[in-house]
């Protein structure tokens, strides 16, 4: 059942580049299920959707130590690894869930791959 307040469809094409309207100076900006990831030369910004239990976040490039990434079968994730922040590895049948993690459906995979490459290229931690 497709309810207007739910956006659970893993096949939706909503994920992907946002066109830079909200992040004109970003190298890449991706709109995912639980927020937007914007990559800049000196930082990564995560802007959460209203229903998220996490707040918006800015991670300086100096604190980025890596990226955990999975394309997933239906839902994938990208997790920014940050100095001093414990990495959430998820479980056997669950993806990680923490303030540094965003989830995407198939439509967001290409943008997530591009974002991962840019984050790693600018990480200084």
mmCIF file of C-alpha atoms in Angstrom:
data_model
loop_
_atom_site.group_PDB
_atom_site.id
_atom_site.type_symbol
_atom_site.label_atom_id
_atom_site.label_comp_id
_atom_site.label_asym_id
_atom_site.label_seq_id
_atom_site.Cartn_x
_atom_site.Cartn_y
_atom_site.Cartn_z
ATOM 1 C CA UNK A 1 0.000 0.000 0.000
ATOM 2 C CA UNK A 2 1.449 3.366 -0.990
ATOM 3 C CA UNK A 3 0.646 5.883 1.734
ATOM 4 C CA UNK A 4 1.621 9.522 1.183
ATOM 5 C CA UNK A 5 3.520 9.804 4.460
ATOM 6 C CA UNK A 6 5.624 6.708 3.805
ATOM 7 C CA UNK A 7 8.586 6.511 1.489
ATOM 8 C CA UNK A 8 9.646 2.898 1.856
ATOM 9 C CA UNK A 9 9.876 1.960 -1.812
ATOM 10 C CA UNK A 10 13.415 0.613 -2.313
ATOM 11 C CA UNK A 11 13.000 0.972 -6.083
ATOM 12 C CA UNK A 12 12.106 4.646 -6.041
ATOM 13 C CA UNK A 13 14.202 6.879 -8.214
ATOM 14 C CA UNK A 14 14.089 9.729 -5.724
ATOM 15 C CA UNK A 15 17.606 8.999 -4.490
ATOM 16 C CA UNK A 16 20.413 10.600 -6.379
ATOM 17 C CA UNK A 17 21.846 13.968 -7.256
ATOM 18 C CA UNK A 18 19.790 16.883 -6.000
ATOM 19 C CA UNK A 19 20.902 19.174 -8.787
ATOM 20 C CA UNK A 20 22.793 21.396 -6.399
ATOM 21 C CA UNK A 21 19.847 23.722 -5.716
ATOM 22 C CA UNK A 22 20.253 23.452 -1.944
ATOM 23 C CA UNK A 23 24.028 22.877 -2.050
ATOM 24 C CA UNK A 24 25.400 24.953 -4.963
ATOM 25 C CA UNK A 25 29.033 24.770 -3.783
ATOM 26 C CA UNK A 26 29.036 21.027 -3.089
ATOM 27 C CA UNK A 27 31.197 18.721 -5.184
ATOM 28 C CA UNK A 28 28.361 16.207 -5.043
ATOM 29 C CA UNK A 29 25.031 16.214 -3.203
ATOM 30 C CA UNK A 30 22.839 13.125 -2.917
ATOM 31 C CA UNK A 31 19.280 12.915 -1.646
ATOM 32 C CA UNK A 32 18.754 9.628 0.178
ATOM 33 C CA UNK A 33 15.908 8.065 2.163
ATOM 34 C CA UNK A 34 16.902 9.515 5.519
ATOM 35 C CA UNK A 35 18.640 12.707 4.465
ATOM 36 C CA UNK A 36 20.931 14.520 2.073
ATOM 37 C CA UNK A 37 24.692 14.013 1.882
ATOM 38 C CA UNK A 38 26.662 17.003 0.579
ATOM 39 C CA UNK A 39 30.403 16.674 -0.021
ATOM 40 C CA UNK A 40 32.627 19.765 0.003
ATOM 41 C CA UNK A 41 36.437 19.973 -0.262
ATOM 42 C CA UNK A 42 36.763 20.694 3.478
ATOM 43 C CA UNK A 43 33.747 18.901 4.992
ATOM 44 C CA UNK A 44 30.790 16.571 4.615
ATOM 45 C CA UNK A 45 27.316 17.731 5.601
ATOM 46 C CA UNK A 46 24.412 15.440 6.443
ATOM 47 C CA UNK A 47 21.004 17.119 6.402
ATOM 48 C CA UNK A 48 18.321 14.895 7.923
ATOM 49 C CA UNK A 49 14.681 14.523 6.923
ATOM 50 C CA UNK A 50 12.150 15.636 9.523
ATOM 51 C CA UNK A 51 11.307 12.115 10.705
ATOM 52 C CA UNK A 52 14.938 11.250 11.508
ATOM 53 C CA UNK A 53 16.004 10.669 15.086
ATOM 54 C CA UNK A 54 19.385 12.232 14.254
ATOM 55 C CA UNK A 55 20.253 15.904 13.873
ATOM 56 C CA UNK A 56 21.976 17.574 10.934
ATOM 57 C CA UNK A 57 25.719 17.072 11.052
ATOM 58 C CA UNK A 58 28.897 18.620 9.664
ATOM 59 C CA UNK A 59 32.049 16.480 9.630
ATOM 60 C CA UNK A 60 35.336 18.314 8.931
ATOM 61 C CA UNK A 61 37.590 16.604 6.360
ATOM 62 C CA UNK A 62 40.328 16.399 9.033
ATOM 63 C CA UNK A 63 38.129 14.025 11.052
ATOM 64 C CA UNK A 64 37.130 11.710 8.183
ATOM 65 C CA UNK A 65 39.046 8.423 8.362
ATOM 66 C CA UNK A 66 37.134 6.407 5.773
ATOM 67 C CA UNK A 67 33.797 5.370 4.321
ATOM 68 C CA UNK A 68 31.850 2.178 4.945
ATOM 69 C CA UNK A 69 29.649 1.458 1.942
ATOM 70 C CA UNK A 70 27.303 -1.277 0.791
ATOM 71 C CA UNK A 71 25.179 -1.291 -2.359
ATOM 72 C CA UNK A 72 22.793 -3.711 -0.665
ATOM 73 C CA UNK A 73 20.272 -5.919 -2.410
ATOM 74 C CA UNK A 74 17.347 -3.544 -1.939
ATOM 75 C CA UNK A 75 18.654 -0.919 0.500
ATOM 76 C CA UNK A 76 22.263 0.209 0.650
ATOM 77 C CA UNK A 77 24.093 2.520 3.002
ATOM 78 C CA UNK A 78 27.009 4.926 3.183
ATOM 79 C CA UNK A 79 28.606 5.567 6.574
ATOM 80 C CA UNK A 80 31.202 8.294 7.066
ATOM 81 C CA UNK A 81 33.914 7.025 9.411
ATOM 82 C CA UNK A 82 34.954 9.798 11.778
ATOM 83 C CA UNK A 83 37.819 10.000 14.276
ATOM 84 C CA UNK A 84 36.451 9.541 17.785
ATOM 85 C CA UNK A 85 33.100 8.133 16.629
ATOM 86 C CA UNK A 86 32.416 4.427 17.023
ATOM 87 C CA UNK A 87 31.607 2.721 13.720
ATOM 88 C CA UNK A 88 28.226 0.967 13.747
ATOM 89 C CA UNK A 89 28.583 -2.348 11.950
ATOM 90 C CA UNK A 90 24.904 -3.301 12.069
ATOM 91 C CA UNK A 91 23.961 -6.917 12.526
ATOM 92 C CA UNK A 92 23.628 -10.089 10.510
ATOM 93 C CA UNK A 93 20.410 -8.926 8.861
ATOM 94 C CA UNK A 94 20.536 -5.190 9.543
ATOM 95 C CA UNK A 95 22.440 -2.188 8.232
ATOM 96 C CA UNK A 96 24.284 0.226 10.494
ATOM 97 C CA UNK A 97 22.226 3.020 12.017
ATOM 98 C CA UNK A 98 24.025 6.016 13.480
ATOM 99 C CA UNK A 99 24.345 9.762 12.932
ATOM 100 C CA UNK A 100 26.999 9.262 10.226
ATOM 101 C CA UNK A 101 24.977 6.773 8.137
ATOM 102 C CA UNK A 102 22.526 7.351 5.282
ATOM 103 C CA UNK A 103 20.449 4.703 3.476
ATOM 104 C CA UNK A 104 19.456 4.593 -0.182
ATOM 105 C CA UNK A 105 17.406 2.510 -2.603
ATOM 106 C CA UNK A 106 18.544 1.352 -6.029
ATOM 107 C CA UNK A 107 17.898 4.792 -7.503
ATOM 108 C CA UNK A 108 20.518 6.324 -5.199
ATOM 109 C CA UNK A 109 23.376 3.891 -5.826
ATOM 110 C CA UNK A 110 25.171 5.861 -8.527
ATOM 111 C CA UNK A 111 25.157 9.046 -6.488
ATOM 112 C CA UNK A 112 26.278 7.122 -3.381
ATOM 113 C CA UNK A 113 29.221 5.670 -5.311
ATOM 114 C CA UNK A 114 30.203 9.130 -6.532
ATOM 115 C CA UNK A 115 29.855 10.553 -3.011
ATOM 116 C CA UNK A 116 32.025 7.767 -1.560
ATOM 117 C CA UNK A 117 34.781 8.486 -4.090
ATOM 118 C CA UNK A 118 34.702 12.228 -3.351
ATOM 119 C CA UNK A 119 34.662 11.750 0.430
ATOM 120 C CA UNK A 120 37.687 9.454 0.218
ATOM 121 C CA UNK A 121 39.494 11.872 -2.114
ATOM 122 C CA UNK A 122 39.097 14.723 0.396
ATOM 123 C CA UNK A 123 39.455 12.801 3.687
ATOM 124 C CA UNK A 124 42.388 13.991 5.760
ATOM 125 C CA UNK A 125 41.886 12.063 8.997
#
